[in-house]
């Protein structure tokens, strides 16, 4: 994904299992803002869900949201939405189906459009399920914002015609704007261990008067039932439940608070810490200084290529993230610190650098839709030697940075930040839909190219 624009990359992975093999289908989206989308679809397989996974098998590039259907006949079929760039059509050109040959490891036969969608429009996210003697085609419609929905259609013939559920949509939050779970759509089904059926679907939990989803799109769970040949929510309605009970356990948004202390003492770091676009490779070392993650300074967040960044997804409204860093910058082009990151255009960055006059300083960069400011100017002086503790505290639509030299007294630095800037909805006025949610991470840049580095003793992610 080197060079991918922000919010491109892996879209809507689809995991299925058939006769001892796991199949993971995904799109590597190279571009999506503008008239065209470049969407390459791949398949990887594995005997164990933890891998090793095969090399990617290229499938097609006709659109995104591919999904693999394993028919009782033993044949396999790929469905995806078809991107129509022609100005006189909707970009969402319908759901296309084509047979996949496991033997030849490629699509065979001709693609066929099997469903053009309903008046809800923006038909995407297709999955086919065989139940009783119907083929059920589940799709996402209405768009990933507040009109999001799950549509169901069925046919006795895989190639259609598909009859739409008379009570469509299966789920949407559109008519319940005051419920905490909004933007319910883009579902997929599985039969649980207890013989019940469940649907996972995307959702958003808006905060503030402008209903901004600072946690991006999240995953919700619904128990579903088959009734009169159609899929229905177990809650009897068609809007999201706030709580779900499975085998006596009630799960809701007050799930146990997540805590991660990554002390970099092992030979690898937590799977919950992610890099941007590509692995860190030679830009990081756990060996150069045992017990520390050494990040070699690379490119700024404006680049779509090589950042030295390790970040955790923000998964709760109230978080406290702390790191301890040892960094000796030689010039103002060398920076390291803690970033509250949405994408290459929007982030808040608390960083250490070297100023020709003030020496080693702690400062802040605020980037909002590409407009960069430095709200505290050069910043505040900190001792040339020794480590410093950096912290981000988030409180729903607010957040603030603080720092400490002794891990006891933390002093806020800079003004309170507007966390809604780092939300999917903040982009809406630009006409672009974003959907990644925010990350909080540690990073190092060296724009002078001298290969300086920063040593991070630990990264603590705490939901409070
Ligand atoms: C996903 C598509 C979508 O592939 O967002 O808004 C894309 N619609 O269904 C990324 O998750």
Coordinates of C-alpha atoms and ligand atoms in Angstrom, one line a residue:
X1 CA 0.0 0.0 0.0
X2 CA 3.1 2.2 -0.4
X3 CA 1.9 5.5 -1.8
X4 CA -1.8 5.0 -1.1
X5 CA -3.7 8.2 -0.4
X6 CA -5.2 8.5 3.1
X7 CA -8.4 6.4 3.6
X8 CA -7.4 4.2 0.7
X9 CA -5.8 0.9 1.3
X10 CA -7.7 -2.1 2.6
X11 CA -11.4 -1.7 2.3
X12 CA -14.1 -4.2 3.6
X13 CA -12.2 -7.4 4.0
X14 CA -14.4 -10.6 3.7
X15 CA -13.4 -13.7 5.6
X16 CA -15.1 -17.0 4.7
X17 CA -14.4 -20.7 5.5
X18 CA -15.0 -23.7 3.3
X19 CA -13.9 -27.3 3.7
X20 CA -10.8 -26.6 5.9
X21 CA -9.6 -23.5 4.2
X22 CA -10.0 -19.8 5.2
X23 CA -10.5 -17.4 2.4
X24 CA -9.7 -13.7 2.9
X25 CA -10.8 -11.3 0.2
X26 CA -9.9 -7.6 0.2
X27 CA -9.5 -4.6 -1.9
X28 CA -6.3 -2.5 -2.1
X29 CA -7.8 0.9 -3.0
X30 CA -5.2 3.0 -4.8
X31 CA -7.4 6.1 -5.2
X32 CA -10.9 7.1 -4.5
X33 CA -11.3 10.9 -4.4
X34 CA -12.6 12.1 -7.8
X35 CA -14.3 10.6 -10.9
X36 CA -12.6 7.2 -10.7
X37 CA -11.7 4.6 -8.1
X38 CA -8.8 2.3 -8.6
X39 CA -9.7 -0.8 -6.7
X40 CA -7.7 -4.0 -7.0
X41 CA -9.3 -7.1 -5.4
X42 CA -7.2 -10.0 -4.0
X43 CA -7.7 -13.4 -2.3
X44 CA -5.4 -15.0 0.3
X45 CA -6.0 -18.4 1.8
X46 CA -4.8 -20.3 4.9
X47 CA -5.4 -23.6 6.7
X48 CA -5.1 -21.8 10.0
X49 CA -6.8 -18.4 10.7
X50 CA -3.6 -17.2 12.3
X51 CA -1.7 -18.0 9.0
X52 CA 0.6 -18.5 7.3
X53 CA -1.5 -16.9 4.5
X54 CA -0.8 -17.5 0.8
X55 CA 0.6 -14.9 -1.5
X56 CA -2.2 -12.6 -2.8
X57 CA -4.1 -13.9 -5.8
X58 CA -5.3 -11.0 -8.1
X59 CA -9.0 -11.2 -9.0
X60 CA -10.3 -8.1 -10.7
X61 CA -10.5 -4.3 -10.4
X62 CA -14.1 -3.5 -11.4
X63 CA -15.2 -2.2 -8.1
X64 CA -14.8 -2.6 -4.3
X65 CA -16.4 -4.7 -1.6
X66 CA -15.6 -8.1 -3.1
X67 CA -17.0 -11.2 -1.3
X68 CA -16.6 -15.0 -2.0
X69 CA -19.7 -17.2 -2.1
X70 CA -19.1 -21.0 -1.7
X71 CA -22.1 -22.7 -3.5
X72 CA -23.4 -26.1 -2.5
X73 CA -22.5 -27.2 -6.0
X74 CA -18.8 -26.8 -5.0
X75 CA -18.4 -23.8 -7.3
X76 CA -17.2 -20.5 -5.9
X77 CA -18.4 -17.0 -7.0
X78 CA -17.0 -13.5 -6.4
X79 CA -19.5 -10.7 -6.0
X80 CA -18.5 -7.0 -5.8
X81 CA -20.0 -3.6 -6.5
X82 CA -19.3 -2.3 -9.9
X83 CA -17.9 1.2 -10.2
X84 CA -19.5 3.2 -12.9
X85 CA -17.6 6.5 -13.6
X86 CA -20.0 7.7 -16.3
X87 CA -21.5 11.0 -15.3
X88 CA -25.0 10.0 -16.4
X89 CA -25.1 7.0 -14.1
X90 CA -24.8 6.5 -10.3
X91 CA -21.2 5.5 -9.4
X92 CA -22.8 2.5 -7.8
X93 CA -23.5 0.4 -10.9
X94 CA -24.9 -2.6 -9.2
X95 CA -23.7 -6.0 -7.9
X96 CA -21.6 -8.1 -10.3
X97 CA -21.0 -11.9 -10.0
X98 CA -18.4 -14.0 -11.6
X99 CA -17.2 -17.6 -11.0
X100 CA -13.8 -18.1 -9.3
X101 CA -11.8 -21.2 -10.3
X102 CA -9.8 -22.5 -7.4
X103 CA -7.9 -24.8 -9.8
X104 CA -6.9 -21.9 -12.2
X105 CA -6.7 -19.4 -9.3
X106 CA -8.6 -16.8 -11.3
X107 CA -12.0 -15.6 -12.3
X108 CA -13.6 -17.5 -15.2
X109 CA -16.6 -17.1 -17.4
X110 CA -18.2 -13.7 -17.8
X111 CA -19.2 -11.2 -15.1
X112 CA -23.0 -10.7 -14.8
X113 CA -24.8 -7.9 -13.0
X114 CA -27.3 -9.7 -10.7
X115 CA -28.8 -6.8 -8.7
X116 CA -29.1 -3.1 -9.4
X117 CA -30.1 -2.2 -5.9
X118 CA -33.2 -0.5 -4.4
X119 CA -34.3 3.2 -4.2
X120 CA -32.0 3.5 -1.1
X121 CA -29.2 3.6 -3.6
X122 CA -25.4 3.5 -3.2
X123 CA -25.5 -0.3 -3.3
X124 CA -22.3 -1.9 -2.1
X125 CA -21.0 -4.5 0.4
X126 CA -22.6 -7.6 -1.2
X127 CA -22.6 -11.0 0.5
X128 CA -24.5 -14.1 -0.8
X129 CA -25.8 -16.7 1.7
X130 CA -27.7 -19.9 0.9
X131 CA -30.5 -20.6 3.4
X132 CA -33.3 -23.1 3.0
X133 CA -33.6 -23.1 -0.8
X134 CA -33.0 -19.4 -1.4
X135 CA -29.9 -17.5 -2.4
X136 CA -30.0 -14.4 -0.1
X137 CA -28.1 -11.3 -1.4
X138 CA -27.2 -8.9 1.5
X139 CA -26.0 -5.5 0.5
X140 CA -25.2 -2.1 2.1
X141 CA -27.2 0.8 0.9
X142 CA -27.9 4.4 1.7
X143 CA -24.2 5.3 2.0
X144 CA -22.0 5.0 5.1
X145 CA -23.4 8.1 6.8
X146 CA -26.7 8.5 8.7
X147 CA -28.9 6.9 5.9
X148 CA -26.8 3.7 6.1
X149 CA -28.8 0.5 5.8
X150 CA -28.6 -3.3 5.2
X151 CA -30.8 -4.5 2.3
X152 CA -31.8 -8.1 1.7
X153 CA -33.0 -9.6 -1.6
X154 CA -33.5 -13.3 -2.4
X155 CA -33.8 -15.6 -5.5
X156 CA -34.1 -19.3 -6.2
X157 CA -31.5 -18.8 -8.9
X158 CA -28.0 -17.6 -8.1
X159 CA -28.0 -15.3 -11.1
X160 CA -31.4 -13.8 -10.1
X161 CA -33.8 -12.2 -10.5
X162 CA -33.6 -11.1 -6.9
X163 CA -36.8 -10.1 -5.1
X164 CA -36.3 -7.3 -2.4
X165 CA -37.5 -7.9 1.1
X166 CA -41.0 -6.4 1.4
X167 CA -40.0 -4.9 4.8
X168 CA -36.6 -3.6 3.6
X169 CA -34.2 -2.5 5.1
X170 CA -33.2 -5.2 7.6
X171 CA -31.6 -2.5 9.7
X172 CA -31.1 1.3 9.6
X173 CA -30.8 4.0 12.3
X174 CA -32.1 6.7 10.0
X175 CA -35.5 6.9 11.7
X176 CA -34.1 6.9 15.2
X177 CA -31.6 9.8 15.2
X178 CA -31.5 10.0 19.0
X179 CA -30.2 6.5 19.5
X180 CA -26.5 6.2 20.5
X181 CA -25.8 3.7 17.6
X182 CA -26.1 5.4 14.2
X183 CA -25.0 4.8 10.6
X184 CA -26.0 1.1 10.9
X185 CA -25.3 -0.6 7.6
X186 CA -22.9 -2.9 5.7
X187 CA -23.7 -6.1 7.4
X188 CA -22.5 -9.7 7.2
X189 CA -24.0 -12.9 8.7
X190 CA -22.7 -15.8 10.7
X191 CA -24.4 -18.8 12.4
X192 CA -23.2 -18.8 16.0
X193 CA -22.0 -21.6 18.2
X194 CA -25.4 -21.8 19.8
X195 CA -27.4 -22.3 16.5
X196 CA -28.5 -18.7 16.6
X197 CA -27.6 -16.2 13.8
X198 CA -25.8 -13.0 14.2
X199 CA -25.1 -10.0 12.0
X200 CA -22.1 -7.7 12.4
X201 CA -22.5 -4.3 10.8
X202 CA -20.8 -1.0 10.7
X203 CA -22.0 1.8 12.9
X204 CA -21.0 5.2 14.3
X205 CA -21.5 6.7 17.8
X206 CA -21.8 10.5 17.3
X207 CA -20.8 13.0 20.0
X208 CA -21.6 16.7 20.3
X209 CA -24.2 19.0 18.8
X210 CA -22.8 18.3 15.3
X211 CA -23.1 14.5 15.7
X212 CA -19.4 13.8 14.9
X213 CA -18.2 10.2 15.1
X214 CA -14.6 10.6 16.5
X215 CA -14.2 6.9 16.9
X216 CA -14.8 6.5 13.1
X217 CA -16.9 3.5 12.0
X218 CA -17.2 0.8 14.6
X219 CA -18.5 -2.8 14.5
X220 CA -21.9 -3.6 16.1
X221 CA -23.5 -7.0 16.7
X222 CA -27.1 -7.9 16.3
X223 CA -28.9 -11.2 16.9
X224 CA -31.0 -12.0 13.9
X225 CA -33.7 -14.6 13.1
X226 CA -35.1 -16.1 9.9
X227 CA -38.9 -15.4 9.8
X228 CA -41.3 -16.1 6.9
X229 CA -38.3 -16.6 4.6
X230 CA -36.7 -13.2 5.5
X231 CA -34.0 -12.0 7.9
X232 CA -35.3 -10.0 10.9
X233 CA -33.6 -8.5 14.0
X234 CA -34.2 -10.5 17.1
X235 CA -35.2 -7.2 18.8
X236 CA -38.4 -7.2 16.6
X237 CA -37.6 -3.9 14.9
X238 CA -35.2 -2.7 12.3
X239 CA -33.1 -0.3 14.2
X240 CA -29.9 -1.1 16.2
X241 CA -30.1 -2.6 19.7
X242 CA -28.1 -0.9 22.4
X243 CA -27.3 -4.2 24.1
X244 CA -27.0 -7.8 22.9
X245 CA -27.2 -10.8 25.1
X246 CA -25.4 -14.0 24.0
X247 CA -25.6 -17.1 26.1
X248 CA -26.4 -15.1 29.2
X249 CA -23.7 -12.5 28.7
X250 CA -24.9 -9.0 28.0
X251 CA -22.5 -7.0 25.7
X252 CA -23.0 -3.3 25.3
X253 CA -20.9 -0.3 24.9
X254 CA -19.8 -0.5 28.5
X255 CA -17.6 -3.5 27.7
X256 CA -14.5 -3.8 29.9
X257 CA -12.2 -0.9 29.5
X258 CA -9.3 -1.8 27.2
X259 CA -5.7 -1.5 28.6
X260 CA -2.4 -2.1 26.7
X261 CA 1.0 -1.5 28.2
X262 CA 3.6 -2.2 25.4
X263 CA 7.0 -2.1 27.2
X264 CA 9.0 -3.1 24.1
X265 CA 10.8 -5.8 26.2
X266 CA 9.9 -8.7 23.8
X267 CA 11.1 -9.3 20.2
X268 CA 7.9 -7.9 18.7
X269 CA 5.2 -5.5 19.7
X270 CA 1.5 -5.9 20.3
X271 CA -0.7 -6.8 17.3
X272 CA -2.9 -3.9 18.3
X273 CA -0.2 -1.4 17.4
X274 CA -0.4 -0.6 13.7
X275 CA 2.0 1.0 11.2
X276 CA 0.9 3.2 8.3
X277 CA 0.6 1.7 4.8
X278 CA 3.7 -0.6 5.1
X279 CA 5.6 -2.4 7.8
X280 CA 8.3 -0.4 9.7
X281 CA 11.1 -2.8 8.6
X282 CA 14.5 -1.0 8.9
X283 CA 12.9 2.2 10.3
X284 CA 12.5 0.5 13.7
X285 CA 14.6 -1.7 16.0
X286 CA 13.9 -3.5 19.2
X287 CA 17.5 -4.7 19.4
X288 CA 19.6 -1.4 19.2
X289 CA 18.6 -0.5 22.8
X290 CA 17.0 -3.5 24.7
X291 CA 13.7 -2.6 26.3
X292 CA 13.2 0.4 24.0
X293 CA 11.6 0.8 20.5
X294 CA 14.1 2.7 18.4
X295 CA 12.3 4.6 15.6
X296 CA 14.6 6.1 13.0
X297 CA 13.3 9.4 11.7
X298 CA 11.7 9.3 8.3
X299 CA 9.0 11.3 6.4
X300 CA 6.4 13.7 7.6
X301 CA 2.7 12.8 7.7
X302 CA 2.2 14.7 4.4
X303 CA 4.0 11.9 2.6
X304 CA 2.1 8.8 1.4
X305 CA 5.3 6.6 1.6
X306 CA 7.5 6.0 4.6
X307 CA 6.5 7.2 8.1
X308 CA 8.1 5.9 11.3
X309 CA 4.9 5.6 13.2
X310 CA 3.4 3.0 15.5
X311 CA -0.2 3.7 16.5
X312 CA -3.2 2.3 18.4
X313 CA -6.8 2.9 17.1
X314 CA -8.9 5.1 19.4
X315 CA -11.6 2.8 20.6
X316 CA -13.2 4.7 23.4
X317 CA -14.3 8.3 24.1
X318 CA -12.2 8.6 27.3
X319 CA -8.6 7.5 26.8
X320 CA -5.2 8.3 28.3
X321 CA -2.2 7.4 26.2
X322 CA 1.3 7.9 27.6
X323 CA 4.8 7.3 26.3
X324 CA 8.3 7.9 27.6
X325 CA 10.8 9.0 25.0
X326 CA 14.5 9.7 24.9
X327 CA 15.3 11.9 21.9
X328 CA 18.3 14.1 21.1
X329 CA 17.5 16.2 18.1
X330 CA 20.3 18.0 16.3
X331 CA 18.1 20.4 14.3
X332 CA 14.5 21.6 13.7
X333 CA 14.0 19.1 11.0
X334 CA 14.2 16.2 13.5
X335 CA 11.1 15.6 15.5
X336 CA 9.7 12.8 17.7
X337 CA 6.7 12.5 20.0
X338 CA 3.0 11.5 20.4
X339 CA 0.5 12.1 17.6
X340 CA -3.3 12.1 17.6
X341 CA -3.8 11.1 14.0
X342 CA -6.7 11.0 11.5
X343 CA -4.9 11.2 8.2
X344 CA -2.2 13.0 6.3
X345 CA -4.2 16.3 6.4
X346 CA -5.6 16.2 10.0
X347 CA -3.7 15.5 13.2
X348 CA -2.4 17.0 16.4
X349 CA 1.3 16.3 17.2
X350 CA 3.1 16.9 20.5
X351 CA 6.8 16.7 19.5
X352 CA 10.3 17.3 20.7
X353 CA 12.7 19.2 18.4
X354 CA 15.8 21.4 18.5
X355 CA 15.5 25.1 18.1
X356 CA 18.6 27.2 17.1
X357 CA 18.0 29.6 20.0
X358 CA 15.9 27.9 22.6
X359 CA 17.7 24.5 22.3
X360 CA 15.6 21.3 23.0
X361 CA 11.9 22.2 23.0
X362 CA 8.5 20.6 23.3
X363 CA 6.0 22.0 20.8
X364 CA 2.7 21.3 19.1
X365 CA 1.7 21.0 15.4
X366 CA -2.0 21.2 14.6
X367 CA -3.1 20.2 11.1
X368 CA -6.7 20.6 10.1
X369 CA -7.7 19.5 6.5
X370 CA -4.1 20.3 5.5
X371 CA -3.9 23.7 7.2
X372 CA -0.9 23.5 9.6
X373 CA -0.5 25.8 12.6
X374 CA 1.9 25.8 15.6
X375 CA -0.4 27.0 18.4
X376 CA 2.4 27.4 21.0
X377 CA 5.1 28.6 18.6
X378 CA 8.6 27.4 19.3
X379 CA 7.3 25.6 22.3
X380 CA 8.7 25.2 25.8
X381 CA 12.3 24.4 26.7
X382 CA 13.0 21.0 28.2
X383 CA 16.3 19.6 29.6
X384 CA 18.8 18.6 26.9
X385 CA 19.4 15.3 28.6
X386 CA 17.0 12.8 29.9
X387 CA 13.7 11.2 29.0
X388 CA 10.3 13.0 28.9
X389 CA 6.8 11.6 29.4
X390 CA 4.2 12.6 26.8
X391 CA 0.5 12.1 27.3
X392 CA -2.8 12.6 25.4
X393 CA -6.1 12.6 27.2
X394 CA -9.3 12.4 25.3
X395 CA -12.7 13.3 26.6
X396 CA -15.3 12.8 23.9
X397 CA -15.1 15.9 21.6
X398 CA -12.2 17.4 23.6
X399 CA -8.6 16.3 24.1
X400 CA -5.4 17.7 25.5
X401 CA -1.7 17.1 25.6
X402 CA 0.4 17.0 28.8
X403 CA 4.0 16.2 29.7
X404 CA 6.1 15.3 32.7
X405 CA 9.7 15.0 33.6
X406 CA 9.1 12.7 36.5
X407 CA 5.9 10.7 35.6
X408 CA 4.3 12.2 38.7
X409 CA 3.4 15.8 37.8
X410 CA 1.8 16.1 34.4
X411 CA 1.4 19.7 33.1
X412 CA -1.1 20.4 30.2
X413 CA 0.7 21.9 27.2
X414 CA -1.3 23.9 24.7
X415 CA -5.0 24.6 24.6
X416 CA -7.7 22.0 24.7
X417 CA -8.0 20.4 21.2
X418 CA -11.2 19.8 19.2
X419 CA -11.3 16.1 18.7
X420 CA -14.2 16.3 16.2
X421 CA -11.6 17.5 13.7
X422 CA -10.4 13.9 13.7
X423 CA -13.7 12.5 12.8
X424 CA -15.3 11.0 9.6
X425 CA -18.0 13.7 9.6
X426 CA -15.5 16.6 9.8
X427 CA -14.8 16.0 6.1
X428 CA -18.4 16.0 5.0
X429 CA -18.4 19.7 4.0
X430 CA -15.5 18.9 1.6
X431 CA -17.7 16.5 -0.2
X432 CA -15.3 13.7 0.6
X433 CA -16.4 10.8 2.9
X434 CA -13.7 9.5 5.2
X435 CA -14.1 6.6 7.5
X436 CA -10.9 5.6 9.3
X437 CA -11.5 7.0 12.8
X438 CA -8.6 8.4 14.8
X439 CA -5.3 6.7 16.0
X440 CA -2.9 7.7 18.7
X441 CA 0.7 6.8 18.1
X442 CA 4.5 7.4 18.6
X443 CA 6.6 8.6 15.8
X444 CA 9.8 10.1 14.6
X445 CA 10.7 12.3 11.6
X446 CA 14.1 13.3 10.3
X447 CA 13.6 15.6 7.3
X448 CA 17.3 16.5 7.3
X449 CA 18.0 12.9 6.3
X450 CA 20.7 12.5 8.9
X451 CA 19.1 9.3 10.2
X452 CA 18.6 10.4 13.8
X453 CA 16.3 8.3 16.0
X454 CA 14.1 8.4 19.1
X455 CA 14.0 5.7 21.8
X456 CA 10.6 4.9 23.2
X457 CA 10.6 3.1 26.6
X458 CA 6.9 2.2 26.5
X459 CA 3.5 3.0 25.0
X460 CA 0.5 2.8 27.3
X461 CA -3.1 2.9 26.0
X462 CA -5.7 3.2 28.8
X463 CA -9.4 3.6 28.5
X464 CA -10.8 5.5 31.4
Ligands
LIG1 C1 -16.3 0.1 2.1 C2 -17.5 0.5 1.4 C3 -17.7 1.9 2.0 O1 -15.5 -0.7 1.3 O2 -16.6 2.2 2.8 O3 -18.9 3.8 2.5 C4 -15.6 1.4 2.3 N1 -18.8 2.6 1.9 O4 -18.6 -0.3 1.6 C5 -14.4 1.3 3.3 O5 -14.8 0.7 4.4

